[in-house]
Amino acid sequence: MTTALITGSTAGIGAAFARRLAADGHNLVLVARDTKRLQEQATELHDRHGIEAEVLTADLATDPGIEAVAARLCDRRSPVDLLVNNAGFGNKGRYLDVSMADELKMLKVHCEAVLRLTSAATEAMRERGRGGVVNVASVAAFVPRGTYGASKAWVVQFTQGAAKDLAGSGVRLMALCPGFVRTEFHQRAGMGTDNIPGWMWLDADKLVAAALTDLSRGKTLSIPDPRYKALMGLVKVAPRGLLGGITSRTGRKYGPQ
């Protein structure tokens, strides 16, 4: 049986990855900040699917948290075959309305942690000649919309660049770019969601199924829904100046309230 390590595993997209991978027979290393929720999740997945679920409590906004997860990824005695870098959050407010401490915390989780954990995982995977990494980004990566979008743009560029450098090694890397997904993300950030149209919402379990299919096909970028693929196609041809105005107005309409 192979082992998958998932950060931010207790809710949303991370929890959907855990459910799907456990159902497929993978052992899991579940990573989050809340030990109680991790233990409950591990017990449920073990009882339901008969897999082994290891709990690792870590805050990826801190160096000790990143180092603890990186050490687990480097453990050659119990190798990790799939890493899902899913941990992340949003800040409520426009640029300069958010404190510098919170902005840097976001970059720590979205960029530094992703870099360090991907590097730890892929080094061990390259030695074995197999493995995979899914770095969860966002469609916000493709539009000029604040620090969150900028951090996710970094995730996309880093992942695709690393995938090119590791081509032929047996290690696959993919950036996953979902749109709006019904998770705890917006609630934790204090963002209102009542004004987001129903057609823009994605199901986390369907999203994960599509993402794993894309990974198996060797894609380095996954936008796992036709609606968002169409929207991102329009983004590619829209003038940047016009796009900046549209995304600013859209952010005010559909973003933090």
PDB file of C-alpha atoms in Angstrom:
ATOM      1  CA  MET A   1       0.000   0.000   0.000  1.00  0.00           C
ATOM      2  CA  THR A   2       1.218   3.491  -0.826  1.00  0.00           C
ATOM      3  CA  THR A   3       1.157   6.449   1.550  1.00  0.00           C
ATOM      4  CA  ALA A   4      -0.150   9.971   0.938  1.00  0.00           C
ATOM      5  CA  LEU A   5       0.571  12.992   3.137  1.00  0.00           C
ATOM      6  CA  ILE A   6      -2.058  15.734   3.100  1.00  0.00           C
ATOM      7  CA  THR A   7      -1.657  19.143   4.713  1.00  0.00           C
ATOM      8  CA  GLY A   8      -4.795  20.917   5.854  1.00  0.00           C
ATOM      9  CA  SER A   9      -6.487  17.526   5.868  1.00  0.00           C
ATOM     10  CA  THR A  10      -9.338  18.091   8.318  1.00  0.00           C
ATOM     11  CA  ALA A  11     -11.621  20.258   6.166  1.00  0.00           C
ATOM     12  CA  GLY A  12     -12.579  21.173   2.645  1.00  0.00           C
ATOM     13  CA  ILE A  13     -10.415  20.036  -0.250  1.00  0.00           C
ATOM     14  CA  GLY A  14      -7.899  18.392   2.083  1.00  0.00           C
ATOM     15  CA  ALA A  15     -10.619  16.292   3.707  1.00  0.00           C
ATOM     16  CA  ALA A  16     -11.948  15.340   0.267  1.00  0.00           C
ATOM     17  CA  PHE A  17      -8.465  14.160  -0.755  1.00  0.00           C
ATOM     18  CA  ALA A  18      -8.254  12.125   2.457  1.00  0.00           C
ATOM     19  CA  ARG A  19     -11.636  10.464   1.853  1.00  0.00           C
ATOM     20  CA  ARG A  20     -10.855   9.612  -1.750  1.00  0.00           C
ATOM     21  CA  LEU A  21      -7.329   8.333  -1.152  1.00  0.00           C
ATOM     22  CA  ALA A  22      -8.432   6.246   1.836  1.00  0.00           C
ATOM     23  CA  ALA A  23     -11.265   4.757  -0.230  1.00  0.00           C
ATOM     24  CA  ASP A  24      -8.672   3.877  -2.895  1.00  0.00           C
ATOM     25  CA  GLY A  25      -6.617   2.003  -0.287  1.00  0.00           C
ATOM     26  CA  HIS A  26      -3.828   4.474   0.441  1.00  0.00           C
ATOM     27  CA  ASN A  27      -2.401   4.860   3.932  1.00  0.00           C
ATOM     28  CA  LEU A  28      -2.414   8.465   5.077  1.00  0.00           C
ATOM     29  CA  VAL A  29      -0.395  10.992   7.009  1.00  0.00           C
ATOM     30  CA  LEU A  30      -2.863  13.665   8.083  1.00  0.00           C
ATOM     31  CA  VAL A  31      -1.453  17.113   8.843  1.00  0.00           C
ATOM     32  CA  ALA A  32      -3.265  20.053  10.459  1.00  0.00           C
ATOM     33  CA  ARG A  33      -3.115  22.260  13.541  1.00  0.00           C
ATOM     34  CA  ASP A  34      -6.003  20.719  15.509  1.00  0.00           C
ATOM     35  CA  THR A  35      -4.928  17.435  17.124  1.00  0.00           C
ATOM     36  CA  LYS A  36      -8.441  16.480  18.234  1.00  0.00           C
ATOM     37  CA  ARG A  37      -9.904  16.871  14.756  1.00  0.00           C
ATOM     38  CA  LEU A  38      -6.970  14.981  13.252  1.00  0.00           C
ATOM     39  CA  GLN A  39      -7.472  12.069  15.629  1.00  0.00           C
ATOM     40  CA  GLU A  40     -11.195  11.931  14.900  1.00  0.00           C
ATOM     41  CA  GLN A  41     -10.518  12.014  11.165  1.00  0.00           C
ATOM     42  CA  ALA A  42      -7.861   9.290  11.399  1.00  0.00           C
ATOM     43  CA  THR A  43     -10.146   7.012  13.404  1.00  0.00           C
ATOM     44  CA  GLU A  44     -13.049   7.472  11.005  1.00  0.00           C
ATOM     45  CA  LEU A  45     -10.955   6.771   7.902  1.00  0.00           C
ATOM     46  CA  HIS A  46      -9.291   3.751   9.501  1.00  0.00           C
ATOM     47  CA  ASP A  47     -12.598   2.248  10.617  1.00  0.00           C
ATOM     48  CA  ARG A  48     -14.326   2.892   7.322  1.00  0.00           C
ATOM     49  CA  HIS A  49     -11.595   1.867   4.889  1.00  0.00           C
ATOM     50  CA  GLY A  50      -9.160  -0.273   6.872  1.00  0.00           C
ATOM     51  CA  ILE A  51      -6.179   1.925   6.097  1.00  0.00           C
ATOM     52  CA  GLU A  52      -3.514   3.236   8.457  1.00  0.00           C
ATOM     53  CA  ALA A  53      -3.896   6.932   9.226  1.00  0.00           C
ATOM     54  CA  GLU A  54      -1.019   8.700  10.980  1.00  0.00           C
ATOM     55  CA  VAL A  55      -1.591  12.037  12.707  1.00  0.00           C
ATOM     56  CA  LEU A  56       0.931  14.871  12.554  1.00  0.00           C
ATOM     57  CA  THR A  57       0.014  18.121  14.284  1.00  0.00           C
ATOM     58  CA  ALA A  58       1.846  21.047  12.696  1.00  0.00           C
ATOM     59  CA  ASP A  59       1.336  24.764  12.057  1.00  0.00           C
ATOM     60  CA  LEU A  60       2.820  25.539   8.648  1.00  0.00           C
ATOM     61  CA  ALA A  61       2.980  29.229   9.484  1.00  0.00           C
ATOM     62  CA  THR A  62       5.931  28.379  11.755  1.00  0.00           C
ATOM     63  CA  ASP A  63       9.405  26.994  11.113  1.00  0.00           C
ATOM     64  CA  PRO A  64       8.994  24.116  13.609  1.00  0.00           C
ATOM     65  CA  GLY A  65       5.758  23.096  11.887  1.00  0.00           C
ATOM     66  CA  ILE A  66       7.318  23.078   8.432  1.00  0.00           C
ATOM     67  CA  GLU A  67      10.384  21.242   9.728  1.00  0.00           C
ATOM     68  CA  ALA A  68       8.272  18.526  11.356  1.00  0.00           C
ATOM     69  CA  VAL A  69       6.403  17.783   8.135  1.00  0.00           C
ATOM     70  CA  ALA A  70       9.572  17.967   6.046  1.00  0.00           C
ATOM     71  CA  ALA A  71      11.226  15.448   8.374  1.00  0.00           C
ATOM     72  CA  ARG A  72       8.314  13.053   7.881  1.00  0.00           C
ATOM     73  CA  LEU A  73       8.598  13.423   4.110  1.00  0.00           C
ATOM     74  CA  CYS A  74      12.313  12.625   4.292  1.00  0.00           C
ATOM     75  CA  ASP A  75      11.792   9.408   6.297  1.00  0.00           C
ATOM     76  CA  ARG A  76      13.123   6.699   3.963  1.00  0.00           C
ATOM     77  CA  ARG A  77      11.885   3.928   6.294  1.00  0.00           C
ATOM     78  CA  SER A  78       8.251   4.921   5.747  1.00  0.00           C
ATOM     79  CA  PRO A  79       8.189   6.685   2.381  1.00  0.00           C
ATOM     80  CA  VAL A  80       5.484   9.061   1.229  1.00  0.00           C
ATOM     81  CA  ASP A  81       4.377   8.402  -2.346  1.00  0.00           C
ATOM     82  CA  LEU A  82       2.003  11.349  -2.774  1.00  0.00           C
ATOM     83  CA  LEU A  83       2.164  14.797  -1.194  1.00  0.00           C
ATOM     84  CA  VAL A  84      -0.872  17.077  -1.267  1.00  0.00           C
ATOM     85  CA  ASN A  85       0.074  20.611  -0.238  1.00  0.00           C
ATOM     86  CA  ASN A  86      -3.394  21.883   0.569  1.00  0.00           C
ATOM     87  CA  ALA A  87      -2.993  24.032   3.699  1.00  0.00           C
ATOM     88  CA  GLY A  88      -3.923  27.653   3.121  1.00  0.00           C
ATOM     89  CA  PHE A  89      -6.152  30.543   4.129  1.00  0.00           C
ATOM     90  CA  GLY A  90      -7.418  33.934   3.018  1.00  0.00           C
ATOM     91  CA  ASN A  91      -7.175  37.340   4.683  1.00  0.00           C
ATOM     92  CA  LYS A  92     -10.197  39.617   4.861  1.00  0.00           C
ATOM     93  CA  GLY A  93      -9.518  43.060   3.465  1.00  0.00           C
ATOM     94  CA  ARG A  94      -7.781  44.836   0.616  1.00  0.00           C
ATOM     95  CA  TYR A  95      -4.076  45.500   0.308  1.00  0.00           C
ATOM     96  CA  LEU A  96      -2.895  47.784   3.152  1.00  0.00           C
ATOM     97  CA  ASP A  97      -6.049  46.957   5.123  1.00  0.00           C
ATOM     98  CA  VAL A  98      -4.441  43.643   6.135  1.00  0.00           C
ATOM     99  CA  SER A  99      -1.590  43.745   8.648  1.00  0.00           C
ATOM    100  CA  MET A 100       1.911  43.000   7.430  1.00  0.00           C
ATOM    101  CA  ALA A 101       2.127  40.146   9.942  1.00  0.00           C
ATOM    102  CA  ASP A 102      -0.912  38.473   8.379  1.00  0.00           C
ATOM    103  CA  GLU A 103       0.382  39.040   4.846  1.00  0.00           C
ATOM    104  CA  LEU A 104       3.715  37.427   5.744  1.00  0.00           C
ATOM    105  CA  LYS A 105       1.944  34.546   7.468  1.00  0.00           C
ATOM    106  CA  MET A 106       0.046  33.856   4.253  1.00  0.00           C
ATOM    107  CA  LEU A 107       3.255  33.869   2.211  1.00  0.00           C
ATOM    108  CA  LYS A 108       4.843  31.529   4.765  1.00  0.00           C
ATOM    109  CA  VAL A 109       2.048  28.973   4.331  1.00  0.00           C
ATOM    110  CA  HIS A 110       1.335  29.399   0.624  1.00  0.00           C
ATOM    111  CA  CYS A 111       4.875  29.817  -0.674  1.00  0.00           C
ATOM    112  CA  GLU A 112       7.664  28.938   1.778  1.00  0.00           C
ATOM    113  CA  ALA A 113       5.948  25.842   3.167  1.00  0.00           C
ATOM    114  CA  VAL A 114       5.037  24.637  -0.326  1.00  0.00           C
ATOM    115  CA  LEU A 115       8.615  25.120  -1.513  1.00  0.00           C
ATOM    116  CA  ARG A 116      10.206  23.378   1.455  1.00  0.00           C
ATOM    117  CA  LEU A 117       7.758  20.476   1.611  1.00  0.00           C
ATOM    118  CA  THR A 118       7.786  19.911  -2.145  1.00  0.00           C
ATOM    119  CA  SER A 119      11.579  19.879  -2.085  1.00  0.00           C
ATOM    120  CA  ALA A 120      11.722  17.428   0.807  1.00  0.00           C
ATOM    121  CA  ALA A 121       9.202  15.109  -0.842  1.00  0.00           C
ATOM    122  CA  THR A 122      10.578  15.165  -4.362  1.00  0.00           C
ATOM    123  CA  GLU A 123      14.170  14.572  -3.290  1.00  0.00           C
ATOM    124  CA  ALA A 124      13.131  11.302  -1.663  1.00  0.00           C
ATOM    125  CA  MET A 125      10.781  10.444  -4.539  1.00  0.00           C
ATOM    126  CA  ARG A 126      13.477  11.006  -7.152  1.00  0.00           C
ATOM    127  CA  GLU A 127      15.732   8.538  -5.352  1.00  0.00           C
ATOM    128  CA  ARG A 128      12.981   5.896  -5.640  1.00  0.00           C
ATOM    129  CA  GLY A 129      12.089   6.867  -9.191  1.00  0.00           C
ATOM    130  CA  ARG A 130       8.399   7.472  -8.470  1.00  0.00           C
ATOM    131  CA  GLY A 131       6.010   9.740  -6.619  1.00  0.00           C
ATOM    132  CA  GLY A 132       3.669  12.672  -7.022  1.00  0.00           C
ATOM    133  CA  VAL A 133       2.964  16.126  -5.620  1.00  0.00           C
ATOM    134  CA  VAL A 134      -0.259  18.103  -5.868  1.00  0.00           C
ATOM    135  CA  ASN A 135       0.098  21.756  -4.885  1.00  0.00           C
ATOM    136  CA  VAL A 136      -3.309  23.330  -4.359  1.00  0.00           C
ATOM    137  CA  ALA A 137      -3.401  26.807  -5.902  1.00  0.00           C
ATOM    138  CA  SER A 138      -6.493  28.645  -7.187  1.00  0.00           C
ATOM    139  CA  VAL A 139      -7.983  30.216 -10.305  1.00  0.00           C
ATOM    140  CA  ALA A 140      -7.146  33.450  -8.463  1.00  0.00           C
ATOM    141  CA  ALA A 141      -3.604  32.778  -9.676  1.00  0.00           C
ATOM    142  CA  PHE A 142      -4.586  33.962 -13.156  1.00  0.00           C
ATOM    143  CA  VAL A 143      -6.098  37.336 -12.289  1.00  0.00           C
ATOM    144  CA  PRO A 144      -4.569  40.461 -10.691  1.00  0.00           C
ATOM    145  CA  ARG A 145      -6.331  40.237  -7.353  1.00  0.00           C
ATOM    146  CA  GLY A 146      -4.238  40.947  -4.283  1.00  0.00           C
ATOM    147  CA  THR A 147      -1.753  39.016  -2.193  1.00  0.00           C
ATOM    148  CA  TYR A 148      -3.800  35.816  -2.165  1.00  0.00           C
ATOM    149  CA  GLY A 149      -3.846  35.601  -5.959  1.00  0.00           C
ATOM    150  CA  ALA A 150      -0.177  36.536  -6.143  1.00  0.00           C
ATOM    151  CA  SER A 151       0.787  33.770  -3.745  1.00  0.00           C
ATOM    152  CA  LYS A 152      -1.214  31.228  -5.732  1.00  0.00           C
ATOM    153  CA  ALA A 153       0.364  32.462  -8.972  1.00  0.00           C
ATOM    154  CA  TRP A 154       3.718  31.657  -7.385  1.00  0.00           C
ATOM    155  CA  VAL A 155       2.482  28.142  -6.578  1.00  0.00           C
ATOM    156  CA  VAL A 156       1.479  27.567 -10.203  1.00  0.00           C
ATOM    157  CA  GLN A 157       4.744  28.877 -11.671  1.00  0.00           C
ATOM    158  CA  PHE A 158       6.896  27.037  -9.149  1.00  0.00           C
ATOM    159  CA  THR A 159       5.066  23.744  -9.631  1.00  0.00           C
ATOM    160  CA  GLN A 160       5.154  23.798 -13.416  1.00  0.00           C
ATOM    161  CA  GLY A 161       8.808  24.820 -13.431  1.00  0.00           C
ATOM    162  CA  ALA A 162       9.768  22.066 -10.996  1.00  0.00           C
ATOM    163  CA  ALA A 163       7.745  19.559 -13.016  1.00  0.00           C
ATOM    164  CA  LYS A 164       9.757  20.454 -16.107  1.00  0.00           C
ATOM    165  CA  ASP A 165      13.055  20.101 -14.245  1.00  0.00           C
ATOM    166  CA  LEU A 166      12.023  16.674 -12.894  1.00  0.00           C
ATOM    167  CA  ALA A 167      10.673  15.359 -16.204  1.00  0.00           C
ATOM    168  CA  GLY A 168      11.813  11.775 -16.761  1.00  0.00           C
ATOM    169  CA  SER A 169      12.553  11.175 -13.067  1.00  0.00           C
ATOM    170  CA  GLY A 170       9.308   9.327 -12.376  1.00  0.00           C
ATOM    171  CA  VAL A 171       8.104  12.183 -10.132  1.00  0.00           C
ATOM    172  CA  ARG A 172       4.971  14.050 -11.181  1.00  0.00           C
ATOM    173  CA  LEU A 173       4.059  17.533 -10.000  1.00  0.00           C
ATOM    174  CA  MET A 174       0.766  19.297 -10.609  1.00  0.00           C
ATOM    175  CA  ALA A 175      -0.785  22.608  -9.576  1.00  0.00           C
ATOM    176  CA  LEU A 176      -4.497  22.287  -8.800  1.00  0.00           C
ATOM    177  CA  CYS A 177      -6.524  25.436  -9.439  1.00  0.00           C
ATOM    178  CA  PRO A 178     -10.101  25.228  -8.161  1.00  0.00           C
ATOM    179  CA  GLY A 179     -12.647  28.027  -8.069  1.00  0.00           C
ATOM    180  CA  PHE A 180     -15.170  28.515  -5.273  1.00  0.00           C
ATOM    181  CA  VAL A 181     -15.541  25.314  -3.231  1.00  0.00           C
ATOM    182  CA  ARG A 182     -17.916  24.833  -0.300  1.00  0.00           C
ATOM    183  CA  THR A 183     -15.436  24.531   2.562  1.00  0.00           C
ATOM    184  CA  GLU A 184     -14.569  26.327   5.814  1.00  0.00           C
ATOM    185  CA  PHE A 185     -12.192  28.625   3.898  1.00  0.00           C
ATOM    186  CA  HIS A 186     -14.491  31.648   3.607  1.00  0.00           C
ATOM    187  CA  GLN A 187     -15.925  31.288   7.094  1.00  0.00           C
ATOM    188  CA  ARG A 188     -12.471  31.245   8.673  1.00  0.00           C
ATOM    189  CA  ALA A 189     -11.512  34.376   6.747  1.00  0.00           C
ATOM    190  CA  GLY A 190     -14.709  36.149   7.747  1.00  0.00           C
ATOM    191  CA  MET A 191     -15.846  36.345   4.136  1.00  0.00           C
ATOM    192  CA  GLY A 192     -19.502  36.485   3.153  1.00  0.00           C
ATOM    193  CA  THR A 193     -20.629  34.007   0.490  1.00  0.00           C
ATOM    194  CA  ASP A 194     -24.354  34.723   0.116  1.00  0.00           C
ATOM    195  CA  ASN A 195     -23.715  36.896  -2.944  1.00  0.00           C
ATOM    196  CA  ILE A 196     -21.742  34.253  -4.874  1.00  0.00           C
ATOM    197  CA  PRO A 197     -23.886  32.741  -7.683  1.00  0.00           C
ATOM    198  CA  GLY A 198     -24.762  29.078  -7.263  1.00  0.00           C
ATOM    199  CA  TRP A 199     -23.203  28.090 -10.590  1.00  0.00           C
ATOM    200  CA  MET A 200     -19.762  29.181  -9.367  1.00  0.00           C
ATOM    201  CA  TRP A 201     -19.643  26.643  -6.512  1.00  0.00           C
ATOM    202  CA  LEU A 202     -17.775  23.341  -6.961  1.00  0.00           C
ATOM    203  CA  ASP A 203     -18.157  20.050  -5.100  1.00  0.00           C
ATOM    204  CA  ALA A 204     -14.960  19.113  -3.265  1.00  0.00           C
ATOM    205  CA  ASP A 205     -15.250  15.365  -3.884  1.00  0.00           C
ATOM    206  CA  LYS A 206     -15.821  15.801  -7.630  1.00  0.00           C
ATOM    207  CA  LEU A 207     -12.963  18.285  -7.765  1.00  0.00           C
ATOM    208  CA  VAL A 208     -10.576  15.790  -6.152  1.00  0.00           C
ATOM    209  CA  ALA A 209     -11.647  12.994  -8.503  1.00  0.00           C
ATOM    210  CA  ALA A 210     -10.931  15.203 -11.506  1.00  0.00           C
ATOM    211  CA  ALA A 211      -7.605  16.331 -10.032  1.00  0.00           C
ATOM    212  CA  LEU A 212      -6.369  12.782  -9.451  1.00  0.00           C
ATOM    213  CA  THR A 213      -7.345  11.871 -13.012  1.00  0.00           C
ATOM    214  CA  ASP A 214      -5.350  14.844 -14.311  1.00  0.00           C
ATOM    215  CA  LEU A 215      -2.352  13.830 -12.192  1.00  0.00           C
ATOM    216  CA  SER A 216      -2.478  10.274 -13.545  1.00  0.00           C
ATOM    217  CA  ARG A 217      -2.457  11.700 -17.074  1.00  0.00           C
ATOM    218  CA  GLY A 218       0.700  13.656 -16.378  1.00  0.00           C
ATOM    219  CA  LYS A 219      -0.817  17.132 -16.400  1.00  0.00           C
ATOM    220  CA  THR A 220       1.124  19.851 -14.593  1.00  0.00           C
ATOM    221  CA  LEU A 221      -1.895  22.145 -14.297  1.00  0.00           C
ATOM    222  CA  SER A 222      -5.431  21.120 -13.382  1.00  0.00           C
ATOM    223  CA  ILE A 223      -8.493  23.376 -13.597  1.00  0.00           C
ATOM    224  CA  PRO A 224     -11.004  20.642 -12.784  1.00  0.00           C
ATOM    225  CA  ASP A 225     -14.273  22.046 -14.094  1.00  0.00           C
ATOM    226  CA  PRO A 226     -15.484  23.093 -17.574  1.00  0.00           C
ATOM    227  CA  ARG A 227     -17.014  26.314 -16.224  1.00  0.00           C
ATOM    228  CA  TYR A 228     -13.747  27.562 -14.817  1.00  0.00           C
ATOM    229  CA  LYS A 229     -11.760  26.317 -17.805  1.00  0.00           C
ATOM    230  CA  ALA A 230     -13.969  28.496 -19.990  1.00  0.00           C
ATOM    231  CA  LEU A 231     -13.543  31.483 -17.676  1.00  0.00           C
ATOM    232  CA  MET A 232      -9.778  31.084 -17.592  1.00  0.00           C
ATOM    233  CA  GLY A 233      -9.766  30.860 -21.386  1.00  0.00           C
ATOM    234  CA  LEU A 234     -11.407  34.295 -21.485  1.00  0.00           C
ATOM    235  CA  VAL A 235      -8.893  35.593 -18.958  1.00  0.00           C
ATOM    236  CA  LYS A 236      -6.016  34.653 -21.276  1.00  0.00           C
ATOM    237  CA  VAL A 237      -7.288  36.853 -24.110  1.00  0.00           C
ATOM    238  CA  ALA A 238      -8.591  39.784 -22.037  1.00  0.00           C
ATOM    239  CA  PRO A 239      -6.421  42.954 -21.918  1.00  0.00           C
ATOM    240  CA  ARG A 240      -4.615  43.175 -18.593  1.00  0.00           C
ATOM    241  CA  GLY A 241      -5.879  46.698 -17.877  1.00  0.00           C
ATOM    242  CA  LEU A 242      -9.482  45.703 -18.446  1.00  0.00           C
ATOM    243  CA  LEU A 243      -8.983  42.501 -16.484  1.00  0.00           C
ATOM    244  CA  GLY A 244      -7.612  44.406 -13.504  1.00  0.00           C
ATOM    245  CA  GLY A 245     -10.706  46.584 -13.340  1.00  0.00           C
ATOM    246  CA  ILE A 246     -13.070  43.649 -13.691  1.00  0.00           C
ATOM    247  CA  THR A 247     -11.360  41.562 -11.018  1.00  0.00           C
ATOM    248  CA  SER A 248     -11.293  44.513  -8.640  1.00  0.00           C
ATOM    249  CA  ARG A 249     -15.045  45.008  -9.004  1.00  0.00           C
ATOM    250  CA  THR A 250     -15.670  41.258  -8.842  1.00  0.00           C
ATOM    251  CA  GLY A 251     -13.564  41.013  -5.689  1.00  0.00           C
ATOM    252  CA  ARG A 252     -15.694  43.692  -4.045  1.00  0.00           C
ATOM    253  CA  LYS A 253     -18.877  41.888  -5.133  1.00  0.00           C
ATOM    254  CA  TYR A 254     -17.918  38.275  -4.431  1.00  0.00           C
ATOM    255  CA  GLY A 255     -15.019  38.674  -2.014  1.00  0.00           C
ATOM    256  CA  PRO A 256     -14.784  39.511   1.709  1.00  0.00           C
ATOM    257  CA  GLN A 257     -17.845  41.225   3.170  1.00  0.00           C
TER     258      GLN A 257
END
